């Protein structure tokens, strides 16, 4: 299964994470312990070399795999709004130093000797998107974003301040057969950690990888007892959903090694160059599906050098949504009871959360998450031994209790990134009803961050203000006791959370400009929102960009869009039966709409420009399929502000 006997020193990265004028955070995956030097402004007389030994943390995740977080506090501040080239030099096993353009030339743009970054003086421009599914048959929005950035190399002031990844950076629960095969090949190649499994029909991770049920039939790995029926439906029942159908729910990632390998394979071309996965033994039907998926995965892999280049130039911030862990994660109290009550499913969720910590969350806020990372490091040890079961369960229990995945980035405007998954407001009416996306305490913390702020950008993975018709359909399924059938997750689905959220926007002390960036729904739209009958009210914009590599079924979305425009027109009495009747919502029409559509369906990535008061002056979607921009101009009927 392996293509070469020699492993490169670095297989993923570097990814730029949280940066400021006095601090640089980078993340990468290496195949051995490394000596590294960071050089700023290489080749110039004023170049600065930083020995990274005192500034790096290293976790062994396998015999030949090490996650590095480089966290440099700088002695002197770097300039803002200027292109700053950098070189990450690596000492070889023979003691020679290799420059980044030597070991990763694809990370440099044409005509540039080195990769670079820009520290923005304010958050004037933001790139944002969610939902990147490798085997969805569409172009990759990160490739489109890289092409856009390539055109801006001579204009550093035009670069986005941040790349905001607003959920579903990986699909742990929806995995193509060829991707799962590549995951297993990379686990073998890098010797990623093994673990024991409790509550499954296999005893450990190696038995799982060898099992004939490992591909397309993972639901059968749960013991066939009555108590597992509900659990099997929640984890492997994706085929029963009428809107989002996917047989690949039966390839749900399970072990920590599988989760970690997935991150490597979606962020870098290098892991694909050191493996040569072959199709496993499959039934004829599964083999045909595998071959169809392989063609899509091959195209996805071709774009990975550009995706890696983008993430080496733009600092990125990330927050989870459900697919980073499992479909419908914490949707209802009933879901939680079934999932956390079984040791095997609890392990699956915990492994996904541990992988999120190490690969996404850590770079968002190293200071806050370092204690969790140190706990993980103790569990992992030297990466060569199977994880001790009790210690692994201890880490997972701590992760599931942890409250602090949300974070803020100071600046103009402030960025407030919400955790809408682990601090749920459980329904008091029925455990089968959807939980509120944030509980009262979490909402009060958000309000405190907003009080007195003249402007803020709020990252909410699910739109705070969604499409009324679709939310209505979700409510009907909820009333029928089937919220899992339609992913009935929206801010208005829980009465307490909805009312508290709306009260926050109507509070007299929150009269600022607030941009809400969201994803999740697999289509893109923009709303301007005005609070009715209030003299000093906030100005709100709901801007949704989804997906980076995912779309909604075309015909179904067109039908929903048309019905929504008819049933919830401004004159419609149906508006008075919605929770947000005290708000005036003004949709923006994308300039490429051919028949009045307000919902844009196409893979890509969002790009917004803000003025010095935090108000959007330009909102667009960089369309990945057509390679051009979809602009959302302001509506004509908007009241003066």
Coordinates of C-alpha atoms in Angstrom, one line a residue:
X1 CA 0.0 0.0 0.0
X2 CA 3.0 2.3 0.5
X3 CA 4.6 4.2 -2.4
X4 CA 8.0 5.1 -1.1
X5 CA 10.5 4.0 1.6
X6 CA 11.6 7.5 2.4
X7 CA 9.3 9.8 4.2
X8 CA 9.5 13.6 3.8
X9 CA 10.3 15.6 7.0
X10 CA 7.0 17.5 6.9
X11 CA 3.7 16.0 5.5
X12 CA 1.3 18.8 6.4
X13 CA 1.8 22.5 6.6
X14 CA 2.8 24.9 7.7
X15 CA -0.6 26.3 8.3
X16 CA -0.8 29.9 9.5
X17 CA -3.0 30.1 12.5
X18 CA -3.5 33.0 15.0
X19 CA -1.1 35.9 14.2
X20 CA -0.6 39.4 15.4
X21 CA 2.2 42.0 15.3
X22 CA 3.9 40.4 18.3
X23 CA 2.9 36.7 18.0
X24 CA 3.0 34.1 15.3
X25 CA 1.3 30.7 15.6
X26 CA 1.9 28.0 13.0
X27 CA 0.8 24.3 12.8
X28 CA 2.3 21.4 11.0
X29 CA 2.7 17.6 11.0
X30 CA 6.2 16.1 10.7
X31 CA 7.5 12.5 10.4
X32 CA 10.3 12.9 13.0
X33 CA 11.4 15.3 15.7
X34 CA 12.7 18.4 14.0
X35 CA 15.1 21.3 14.5
X36 CA 13.6 24.3 12.8
X37 CA 14.3 28.0 12.3
X38 CA 11.8 30.6 11.2
X39 CA 13.3 33.4 9.1
X40 CA 11.3 36.6 8.6
X41 CA 12.1 38.7 5.5
X42 CA 14.6 36.1 4.2
X43 CA 17.2 37.4 1.8
X44 CA 17.0 40.9 3.1
X45 CA 19.5 42.8 5.2
X46 CA 17.0 43.1 8.0
X47 CA 16.0 39.4 8.0
X48 CA 15.3 37.9 11.4
X49 CA 16.1 34.3 12.3
X50 CA 14.3 32.7 15.2
X51 CA 15.4 29.3 16.6
X52 CA 12.1 27.6 17.2
X53 CA 13.3 25.1 19.9
X54 CA 12.0 27.4 22.7
X55 CA 8.8 28.2 20.8
X56 CA 7.4 24.9 19.8
X57 CA 5.3 22.1 21.3
X58 CA 5.5 18.6 19.8
X59 CA 3.0 15.7 20.2
X60 CA 3.8 12.2 19.0
X61 CA 0.7 10.8 17.3
X62 CA 2.5 7.8 15.8
X63 CA 5.8 6.1 15.2
X64 CA 6.5 8.5 12.3
X65 CA 4.0 11.4 13.0
X66 CA 4.4 14.4 15.2
X67 CA 2.1 17.4 15.5
X68 CA 4.0 20.7 16.0
X69 CA 2.5 24.0 17.2
X70 CA 4.9 26.9 16.8
X71 CA 4.1 29.8 19.0
X72 CA 6.5 32.7 18.8
X73 CA 6.3 35.8 20.9
X74 CA 8.3 38.4 19.0
X75 CA 10.7 40.8 20.7
X76 CA 9.8 43.7 18.3
X77 CA 6.4 44.3 16.6
X78 CA 6.0 43.5 12.9
X79 CA 4.4 46.1 10.6
X80 CA 0.8 46.0 9.6
X81 CA -0.7 45.9 6.0
X82 CA 2.7 44.8 4.5
X83 CA 3.7 41.6 2.8
X84 CA 6.1 39.7 5.2
X85 CA 7.9 36.8 3.5
X86 CA 9.0 33.9 5.7
X87 CA 11.0 30.8 5.4
X88 CA 10.7 27.7 7.6
X89 CA 14.1 26.0 7.5
X90 CA 14.4 22.4 8.6
X91 CA 17.6 20.6 9.6
X92 CA 17.9 17.2 7.8
X93 CA 18.9 14.0 9.5
X94 CA 22.4 14.7 8.0
X95 CA 22.5 18.1 9.7
X96 CA 22.0 20.2 6.6
X97 CA 19.4 23.0 6.5
X98 CA 16.7 22.9 3.9
X99 CA 14.7 26.0 3.0
X100 CA 10.9 25.9 2.6
X101 CA 11.0 26.5 -1.2
X102 CA 13.2 23.4 -1.4
X103 CA 10.9 21.0 0.6
X104 CA 7.6 22.5 -0.4
X105 CA 7.9 24.6 -3.6
X106 CA 4.1 24.4 -4.2
X107 CA 3.6 26.7 -1.2
X108 CA 5.1 29.7 -3.1
X109 CA 3.1 31.7 -5.7
X110 CA 4.5 32.2 -9.1
X111 CA 7.3 34.8 -9.1
X112 CA 7.6 34.7 -5.3
X113 CA 10.7 33.3 -3.6
X114 CA 8.9 32.5 -0.4
X115 CA 5.4 32.3 1.1
X116 CA 4.2 35.4 3.0
X117 CA 1.6 36.8 5.3
X118 CA 0.0 40.1 6.0
X119 CA -1.0 41.4 9.5
X120 CA -4.1 43.5 8.9
X121 CA -4.4 46.7 10.9
X122 CA -8.1 46.1 11.2
X123 CA -10.5 43.4 10.1
X124 CA -11.4 45.1 6.9
X125 CA -11.8 42.0 4.8
X126 CA -12.7 38.4 5.8
X127 CA -12.8 35.2 3.8
X128 CA -15.3 32.6 5.2
X129 CA -16.9 29.3 4.4
X130 CA -18.0 25.9 5.7
X131 CA -18.8 22.4 4.6
X132 CA -15.9 20.9 2.6
X133 CA -16.7 17.3 1.7
X134 CA -14.0 15.7 -0.4
X135 CA -16.2 13.3 -2.3
X136 CA -18.9 15.9 -3.2
X137 CA -18.8 16.2 -7.0
X138 CA -18.1 19.9 -7.3
X139 CA -15.1 22.2 -7.4
X140 CA -13.2 23.1 -4.2
X141 CA -13.8 26.5 -2.8
X142 CA -10.3 26.6 -1.3
X143 CA -8.8 26.2 -4.7
X144 CA -10.9 29.1 -5.9
X145 CA -9.8 31.2 -2.9
X146 CA -6.2 30.4 -3.7
X147 CA -6.7 31.6 -7.3
X148 CA -8.2 34.8 -6.0
X149 CA -5.3 35.4 -3.6
X150 CA -2.8 34.7 -6.4
X151 CA -4.2 37.7 -8.2
X152 CA -3.6 39.9 -5.2
X153 CA 0.0 39.2 -4.6
X154 CA 1.1 42.7 -5.5
X155 CA -1.6 44.3 -3.3
X156 CA -1.1 43.1 0.3
X157 CA -3.6 45.6 1.7
X158 CA -6.3 43.7 -0.2
X159 CA -5.6 40.4 1.5
X160 CA -8.2 39.2 3.9
X161 CA -7.4 39.6 7.6
X162 CA -8.5 36.0 8.3
X163 CA -9.7 32.8 6.6
X164 CA -12.6 31.9 8.8
X165 CA -13.6 28.2 8.5
X166 CA -17.0 28.0 10.1
X167 CA -17.7 24.3 10.5
X168 CA -17.5 20.9 8.8
X169 CA -13.8 21.3 7.9
X170 CA -13.8 17.5 7.8
X171 CA -16.7 15.0 7.5
X172 CA -15.9 12.4 10.1
X173 CA -19.3 10.8 9.6
X174 CA -19.6 10.9 5.8
X175 CA -16.5 9.3 4.2
X176 CA -16.0 7.9 0.7
X177 CA -14.6 4.4 0.3
X178 CA -11.4 5.6 -1.4
X179 CA -10.9 8.2 1.3
X180 CA -11.3 5.6 4.0
X181 CA -8.8 3.4 2.2
X182 CA -6.4 6.2 2.0
X183 CA -6.9 6.9 5.8
X184 CA -5.9 3.3 6.5
X185 CA -2.9 3.4 4.2
X186 CA -1.7 6.6 5.9
X187 CA -2.2 5.1 9.4
X188 CA 0.0 2.2 8.3
X189 CA 2.6 4.4 6.6
X190 CA 3.0 6.7 9.6
X191 CA 2.4 4.2 12.3
X192 CA -0.4 6.2 13.8
X193 CA -1.5 5.3 17.3
X194 CA -3.6 2.2 18.0
X195 CA -6.3 1.9 20.6
X196 CA -8.5 -0.7 22.3
X197 CA -12.3 -0.6 21.6
X198 CA -15.0 -1.3 24.0
X199 CA -18.6 -2.0 23.1
X200 CA -17.9 -3.0 19.5
X201 CA -17.6 -6.4 17.8
X202 CA -13.9 -5.8 17.3
X203 CA -11.4 -5.6 20.1
X204 CA -8.9 -2.9 18.8
X205 CA -8.2 -0.5 16.0
X206 CA -6.1 -3.0 14.0
X207 CA -9.0 -5.5 14.1
X208 CA -11.3 -2.7 12.9
X209 CA -9.1 -1.9 9.9
X210 CA -8.9 -5.6 8.9
X211 CA -12.6 -6.3 9.4
X212 CA -14.7 -7.1 6.3
X213 CA -17.3 -4.7 7.7
X214 CA -14.8 -1.8 7.8
X215 CA -16.0 -0.5 4.4
X216 CA -19.6 0.6 3.8
X217 CA -20.9 -1.6 6.7
X218 CA -19.6 -0.1 9.9
X219 CA -23.1 0.0 11.4
X220 CA -22.8 -3.8 11.9
X221 CA -19.7 -3.3 14.2
X222 CA -22.1 -2.5 17.0
X223 CA -23.3 -5.6 18.8
X224 CA -26.7 -6.6 17.5
X225 CA -28.7 -6.1 20.6
X226 CA -31.9 -4.1 21.1
X227 CA -30.3 -1.4 23.1
X228 CA -28.1 -0.5 20.1
X229 CA -30.9 0.0 17.6
X230 CA -31.4 3.7 18.3
X231 CA -27.6 4.3 18.4
X232 CA -27.2 2.5 15.1
X233 CA -29.9 4.7 13.5
X234 CA -28.2 7.9 14.8
X235 CA -24.7 7.1 13.7
X236 CA -25.2 5.1 10.6
X237 CA -28.8 6.0 9.5
X238 CA -27.9 8.8 7.0
X239 CA -29.5 6.9 4.1
X240 CA -32.9 7.4 5.7
X241 CA -32.8 11.2 5.5
X242 CA -35.0 12.4 2.7
X243 CA -33.0 15.6 1.9
X244 CA -29.4 14.7 2.5
X245 CA -28.9 11.1 1.5
X246 CA -25.5 9.5 1.9
X247 CA -24.6 5.8 2.0
X248 CA -21.2 7.0 3.3
X249 CA -22.7 7.4 6.8
X250 CA -21.7 3.7 6.9
X251 CA -18.0 4.7 6.7
X252 CA -18.1 6.8 9.9
X253 CA -14.5 7.3 11.2
X254 CA -14.0 5.7 14.6
X255 CA -10.5 5.7 15.9
X256 CA -8.3 8.6 16.9
X257 CA -5.8 7.6 14.2
X258 CA -8.5 7.6 11.5
X259 CA -9.6 11.2 12.6
X260 CA -6.0 12.4 12.6
X261 CA -5.2 10.8 9.2
X262 CA -8.3 12.5 7.7
X263 CA -7.0 16.0 8.6
X264 CA -3.6 15.2 7.0
X265 CA -5.3 14.0 3.8
X266 CA -7.6 17.0 3.4
X267 CA -5.0 19.8 4.0
X268 CA -1.9 18.6 2.2
X269 CA -0.9 16.8 -1.0
X270 CA 2.1 15.2 0.6
X271 CA 0.3 12.3 2.4
X272 CA -1.1 11.1 -0.9
X273 CA 2.4 10.9 -2.3
X274 CA 3.6 8.4 0.3
X275 CA 0.7 6.0 0.0
X276 CA -0.6 3.8 -2.8
X277 CA -4.0 2.5 -1.6
X278 CA -5.7 -0.2 -3.6
X279 CA -9.4 -1.1 -3.7
X280 CA -10.3 -3.5 -0.9
X281 CA -12.4 -6.6 -1.3
X282 CA -15.9 -5.4 -1.8
X283 CA -19.3 -6.6 -3.0
X284 CA -20.1 -5.7 -6.6
X285 CA -22.4 -2.8 -5.6
X286 CA -19.9 -1.4 -3.2
X287 CA -17.1 -1.8 -5.7
X288 CA -19.0 0.2 -8.3
X289 CA -19.6 3.0 -5.8
X290 CA -16.0 2.9 -4.8
X291 CA -14.9 3.4 -8.4
X292 CA -17.3 6.4 -8.9
X293 CA -16.1 8.0 -5.7
X294 CA -12.4 7.5 -6.7
X295 CA -12.8 9.8 -9.7
X296 CA -14.1 12.6 -7.5
X297 CA -11.4 12.0 -4.9
X298 CA -8.7 12.1 -7.6
X299 CA -9.9 15.5 -8.7
X300 CA -10.0 16.7 -5.0
X301 CA -6.3 15.6 -4.5
X302 CA -5.2 17.5 -7.6
X303 CA -6.3 20.7 -5.9
X304 CA -4.5 20.1 -2.6
X305 CA -1.3 22.0 -3.5
X306 CA -3.3 25.1 -4.0
X307 CA -5.3 24.6 -0.8
X308 CA -2.1 24.1 1.2
X309 CA -0.6 27.3 -0.4
X310 CA -3.7 29.3 0.6
X311 CA -3.4 28.1 4.2
X312 CA 0.3 28.9 4.3
X313 CA -0.5 32.6 3.4
X314 CA -3.7 33.4 5.2
X315 CA -4.1 33.0 9.0
X316 CA -7.0 30.7 9.7
X317 CA -9.5 30.4 12.5
X318 CA -11.7 27.4 12.8
X319 CA -14.8 26.2 14.8
X320 CA -16.5 22.9 14.7
X321 CA -20.0 22.0 13.5
X322 CA -21.7 18.6 13.6
X323 CA -19.8 16.8 10.8
X324 CA -16.5 17.5 12.4
X325 CA -17.7 15.0 15.0
X326 CA -20.9 13.3 13.9
X327 CA -24.1 14.1 12.0
X328 CA -26.7 15.9 14.3
X329 CA -24.1 16.0 17.1
X330 CA -26.1 17.0 20.3
X331 CA -29.2 17.8 18.3
X332 CA -31.6 16.6 21.0
X333 CA -31.3 15.4 24.6
X334 CA -32.5 12.0 23.3
X335 CA -29.6 11.9 20.9
X336 CA -27.2 12.7 23.7
X337 CA -28.6 10.0 25.9
X338 CA -28.2 7.3 23.2
X339 CA -24.8 8.4 22.0
X340 CA -23.1 9.0 25.3
X341 CA -24.7 6.0 27.0
X342 CA -22.7 3.6 24.9
X343 CA -19.0 3.2 25.4
X344 CA -18.3 2.7 21.7
X345 CA -20.2 5.7 20.4
X346 CA -18.9 7.9 23.2
X347 CA -15.3 6.9 22.2
X348 CA -16.1 7.8 18.5
X349 CA -17.3 11.3 19.6
X350 CA -14.4 11.7 22.0
X351 CA -11.9 10.8 19.4
X352 CA -13.3 13.3 16.9
X353 CA -13.2 16.0 19.6
X354 CA -9.6 15.1 20.5
X355 CA -8.6 15.3 16.8
X356 CA -10.4 18.7 16.6
X357 CA -8.5 19.9 19.7
X358 CA -5.1 19.0 18.2
X359 CA -5.7 19.9 14.5
X360 CA -8.2 22.9 14.7
X361 CA -8.9 24.2 18.2
X362 CA -5.3 24.5 19.4
X363 CA -4.3 27.1 16.9
X364 CA -7.3 29.3 17.7
X365 CA -6.4 29.9 21.3
X366 CA -3.2 28.1 22.5
X367 CA -3.2 29.6 25.9
X368 CA -6.7 28.4 26.8
X369 CA -6.3 25.0 25.2
X370 CA -2.8 24.1 26.3
X371 CA -3.9 22.3 29.5
X372 CA -6.1 20.0 27.3
X373 CA -3.3 19.4 24.9
X374 CA -0.9 18.5 27.7
X375 CA -3.4 15.9 28.9
X376 CA -3.5 14.5 25.4
X377 CA 0.3 14.5 25.2
X378 CA 0.4 12.4 28.4
X379 CA -2.0 9.9 26.8
X380 CA -0.1 9.7 23.5
X381 CA 3.3 9.2 25.1
X382 CA 5.9 8.4 22.4
X383 CA 3.2 7.5 19.9
X384 CA 4.4 3.9 19.5
X385 CA 2.2 2.1 22.0
X386 CA -1.5 1.5 22.0
X387 CA -3.4 4.1 24.0
X388 CA -4.3 3.0 27.5
X389 CA -8.0 2.6 27.6
X390 CA -8.7 4.1 31.0
X391 CA -6.5 7.2 30.3
X392 CA -8.1 7.7 26.9
X393 CA -11.6 7.6 28.5
X394 CA -10.3 10.1 31.0
X395 CA -9.3 12.5 28.4
X396 CA -12.5 12.1 26.5
X397 CA -14.5 12.7 29.7
X398 CA -12.6 15.9 30.2
X399 CA -13.1 17.1 26.7
X400 CA -16.9 16.4 26.9
X401 CA -17.0 18.5 30.1
X402 CA -14.9 21.3 28.8
X403 CA -16.6 24.7 28.2
X404 CA -14.3 27.0 26.4
X405 CA -14.2 26.1 22.7
X406 CA -15.6 29.6 21.8
X407 CA -13.0 32.4 21.5
X408 CA -12.6 36.1 20.5
X409 CA -10.1 38.0 18.4
X410 CA -9.6 41.6 19.4
X411 CA -9.5 44.2 16.7
X412 CA -11.8 46.4 14.7
X413 CA -14.3 45.0 14.6
X414 CA -14.0 42.3 17.3
X415 CA -14.4 38.7 16.1
X416 CA -16.6 36.6 18.3
X417 CA -16.6 32.9 17.5
X418 CA -19.4 30.9 19.0
X419 CA -19.6 27.3 20.1
X420 CA -23.1 26.2 19.1
X421 CA -22.5 22.5 19.7
X422 CA -21.4 21.7 23.3
X423 CA -23.4 24.2 25.4
X424 CA -26.9 23.3 24.3
X425 CA -30.2 24.5 25.9
X426 CA -32.0 21.2 26.2
X427 CA -35.7 21.1 25.5
X428 CA -37.8 21.1 28.7
X429 CA -40.9 20.0 26.7
X430 CA -39.5 16.7 25.3
X431 CA -36.1 15.0 25.0
X432 CA -36.9 14.4 21.3
X433 CA -37.3 18.1 20.5
X434 CA -34.2 20.0 19.3
X435 CA -32.0 21.7 21.9
X436 CA -31.3 25.4 21.7
X437 CA -28.0 26.0 19.9
X438 CA -26.6 27.8 23.0
X439 CA -27.9 27.8 26.6
X440 CA -28.9 30.9 28.6
X441 CA -25.5 31.2 30.2
X442 CA -23.6 31.0 26.9
X443 CA -26.0 33.6 25.4
X444 CA -25.4 35.9 28.3
X445 CA -21.7 35.6 27.8
X446 CA -22.2 36.6 24.1
X447 CA -24.3 39.6 25.2
X448 CA -21.6 40.7 27.6
X449 CA -19.1 40.7 24.7
X450 CA -21.5 42.8 22.6
X451 CA -22.4 45.4 25.3
X452 CA -20.9 48.7 24.4
X453 CA -19.2 47.3 21.2
X454 CA -19.7 49.6 18.3
X455 CA -19.2 46.7 15.9
X456 CA -18.5 43.0 15.9
X457 CA -18.4 40.0 13.6
X458 CA -20.1 37.0 15.1
X459 CA -19.3 33.6 13.7
X460 CA -22.2 31.3 14.2
X461 CA -21.9 28.0 12.3
X462 CA -25.7 27.8 11.8
X463 CA -27.4 31.0 10.5
X464 CA -29.1 33.0 13.3
X465 CA -31.6 34.1 10.7
X466 CA -32.4 31.4 8.2
X467 CA -34.9 30.7 5.5
X468 CA -38.4 30.7 7.0
X469 CA -39.9 28.0 4.9
X470 CA -37.1 25.6 5.6
X471 CA -37.3 26.3 9.3
X472 CA -41.1 25.8 9.1
X473 CA -40.5 22.3 7.5
X474 CA -38.1 21.5 10.2
X475 CA -40.6 22.5 12.8
X476 CA -43.3 20.2 11.3
X477 CA -40.9 17.3 11.5
X478 CA -40.1 18.2 15.1
X479 CA -43.8 18.3 16.0
X480 CA -44.1 14.8 14.4
X481 CA -41.3 13.6 16.7
X482 CA -38.8 13.3 13.8
X483 CA -36.3 16.1 14.1
X484 CA -33.4 13.9 13.0
X485 CA -35.1 13.3 9.7
X486 CA -34.4 16.9 8.4
X487 CA -31.5 18.2 10.6
X488 CA -33.9 20.4 12.5
X489 CA -31.2 22.7 13.8
X490 CA -31.8 26.4 13.7
X491 CA -31.8 29.2 16.2
X492 CA -35.5 29.5 16.2
X493 CA -36.2 25.8 16.9
X494 CA -36.0 26.2 20.7
X495 CA -38.3 28.8 22.2
X496 CA -36.1 29.8 25.1
X497 CA -32.9 30.2 23.0
X498 CA -34.8 32.0 20.2
X499 CA -36.5 34.5 22.6
X500 CA -33.2 35.2 24.4
X501 CA -31.4 35.8 21.2
X502 CA -34.0 38.2 19.9
X503 CA -34.0 40.0 23.3
X504 CA -30.3 40.6 22.9
X505 CA -30.7 42.3 19.6
X506 CA -33.5 44.4 21.0
X507 CA -31.5 45.5 24.1
X508 CA -30.9 49.2 24.3
X509 CA -27.2 48.7 25.1
X510 CA -26.5 46.7 21.9
X511 CA -26.9 49.4 19.3
X512 CA -23.9 48.6 17.1
X513 CA -23.1 47.1 13.7
X514 CA -23.1 43.3 13.8
X515 CA -22.2 41.0 11.0
X516 CA -23.2 37.4 11.5
X517 CA -21.2 34.9 9.4
X518 CA -22.5 31.4 9.1
X519 CA -22.4 28.2 7.0
X520 CA -23.9 24.8 7.5
X521 CA -26.9 24.9 5.1
X522 CA -25.2 24.2 1.7
X523 CA -26.4 27.3 0.1
X524 CA -25.5 31.0 0.4
X525 CA -27.6 34.0 1.1
X526 CA -27.5 37.5 2.7
X527 CA -30.1 39.3 4.8
X528 CA -30.1 42.9 6.0
X529 CA -32.0 43.0 9.4
X530 CA -33.7 46.0 11.1
X531 CA -35.3 45.9 14.5
X532 CA -38.8 47.3 14.3
X533 CA -40.1 50.2 16.4
X534 CA -36.9 51.0 18.2
X535 CA -35.0 54.3 18.0
X536 CA -31.5 53.0 18.9
X537 CA -31.3 49.5 17.5
X538 CA -28.4 47.4 16.2
X539 CA -27.8 47.1 12.5
X540 CA -27.6 43.4 11.6
X541 CA -26.4 41.5 8.5
X542 CA -26.8 37.7 8.2
X543 CA -24.2 36.5 5.7
X544 CA -24.2 32.8 5.0
X545 CA -21.6 31.0 2.8
X546 CA -22.0 27.3 2.3
X547 CA -20.4 25.1 1.2
X548 CA -16.8 25.2 0.3
X549 CA -17.3 21.8 -1.4
X550 CA -20.9 20.9 -1.0
X551 CA -24.2 22.0 -2.4
X552 CA -28.0 21.5 -1.9
X553 CA -30.0 19.4 -4.4
X554 CA -30.7 22.0 -7.2
X555 CA -34.4 21.3 -7.9
X556 CA -35.3 21.0 -4.2
X557 CA -33.6 24.3 -3.4
X558 CA -35.2 26.1 -6.3
X559 CA -38.6 24.9 -5.1
X560 CA -37.9 26.0 -1.5
X561 CA -36.6 29.4 -2.7
X562 CA -39.7 30.0 -4.8
X563 CA -42.2 28.9 -2.1
X564 CA -40.4 31.0 0.5
X565 CA -40.7 34.1 -1.6
X566 CA -44.4 33.5 -2.1
X567 CA -45.4 32.4 1.3
X568 CA -43.3 34.9 3.3
X569 CA -43.6 37.9 1.1
X570 CA -43.8 41.2 3.1
X571 CA -47.6 41.3 2.8
X572 CA -48.0 37.7 3.9
X573 CA -49.8 37.1 7.3
X574 CA -47.6 34.1 7.8
X575 CA -44.8 36.5 8.9
X576 CA -46.8 37.3 12.1
X577 CA -46.6 33.7 13.2
X578 CA -42.8 33.6 13.2
X579 CA -40.7 34.3 16.3
X580 CA -38.8 37.1 14.5
X581 CA -41.9 39.2 13.7
X582 CA -40.3 42.1 15.6
X583 CA -37.5 42.2 13.0
X584 CA -37.7 43.5 9.5
X585 CA -35.7 41.1 7.3
X586 CA -34.6 42.3 3.8
X587 CA -33.1 39.6 1.5
X588 CA -30.4 40.5 -1.0
X589 CA -30.7 39.1 -4.5
X590 CA -27.4 37.7 -5.9
X591 CA -26.6 39.6 -9.1
X592 CA -26.2 36.3 -11.0
X593 CA -29.8 35.2 -10.2
X594 CA -31.7 34.4 -13.4
X595 CA -35.3 34.2 -12.0
X596 CA -35.4 36.1 -8.7
X597 CA -33.5 33.5 -6.7
X598 CA -32.3 34.7 -3.3
X599 CA -30.5 31.4 -2.4
X600 CA -27.2 30.8 -4.3
X601 CA -26.4 27.2 -4.8
X602 CA -22.8 26.5 -5.7
X603 CA -19.5 25.5 -4.1
X604 CA -17.2 28.4 -3.3
X605 CA -16.2 30.7 -0.5
X606 CA -17.5 34.0 0.9
X607 CA -15.6 37.3 0.8
X608 CA -16.8 40.4 2.7
X609 CA -15.3 43.9 2.9
X610 CA -16.1 46.1 6.0
X611 CA -15.8 49.8 6.4
X612 CA -14.2 51.4 9.5
X613 CA -17.5 51.2 11.4
X614 CA -17.8 47.4 10.7
X615 CA -20.5 47.7 8.0
X616 CA -20.3 45.6 4.9
X617 CA -19.5 47.5 1.8
X618 CA -19.1 44.5 -0.5
X619 CA -20.5 41.0 -0.1
X620 CA -19.7 38.3 -2.6
X621 CA -19.3 34.6 -3.1
X622 CA -16.2 33.4 -5.0
X623 CA -17.9 30.7 -7.1
X624 CA -15.6 27.6 -7.5
X625 CA -17.4 26.0 -10.4
X626 CA -17.6 29.0 -12.8
X627 CA -14.5 30.8 -11.5
X628 CA -16.2 34.2 -11.1
X629 CA -17.9 36.2 -8.4
X630 CA -21.5 36.4 -7.3
X631 CA -22.2 39.8 -5.7
X632 CA -25.0 40.5 -3.2
X633 CA -25.9 44.2 -3.7
X634 CA -28.0 46.0 -1.0
X635 CA -31.8 45.7 -1.4
X636 CA -33.6 48.7 -2.8
X637 CA -36.3 48.7 -0.1
X638 CA -34.0 49.0 2.8
X639 CA -35.0 51.8 5.3
X640 CA -32.4 54.6 5.8
X641 CA -29.9 54.0 8.5

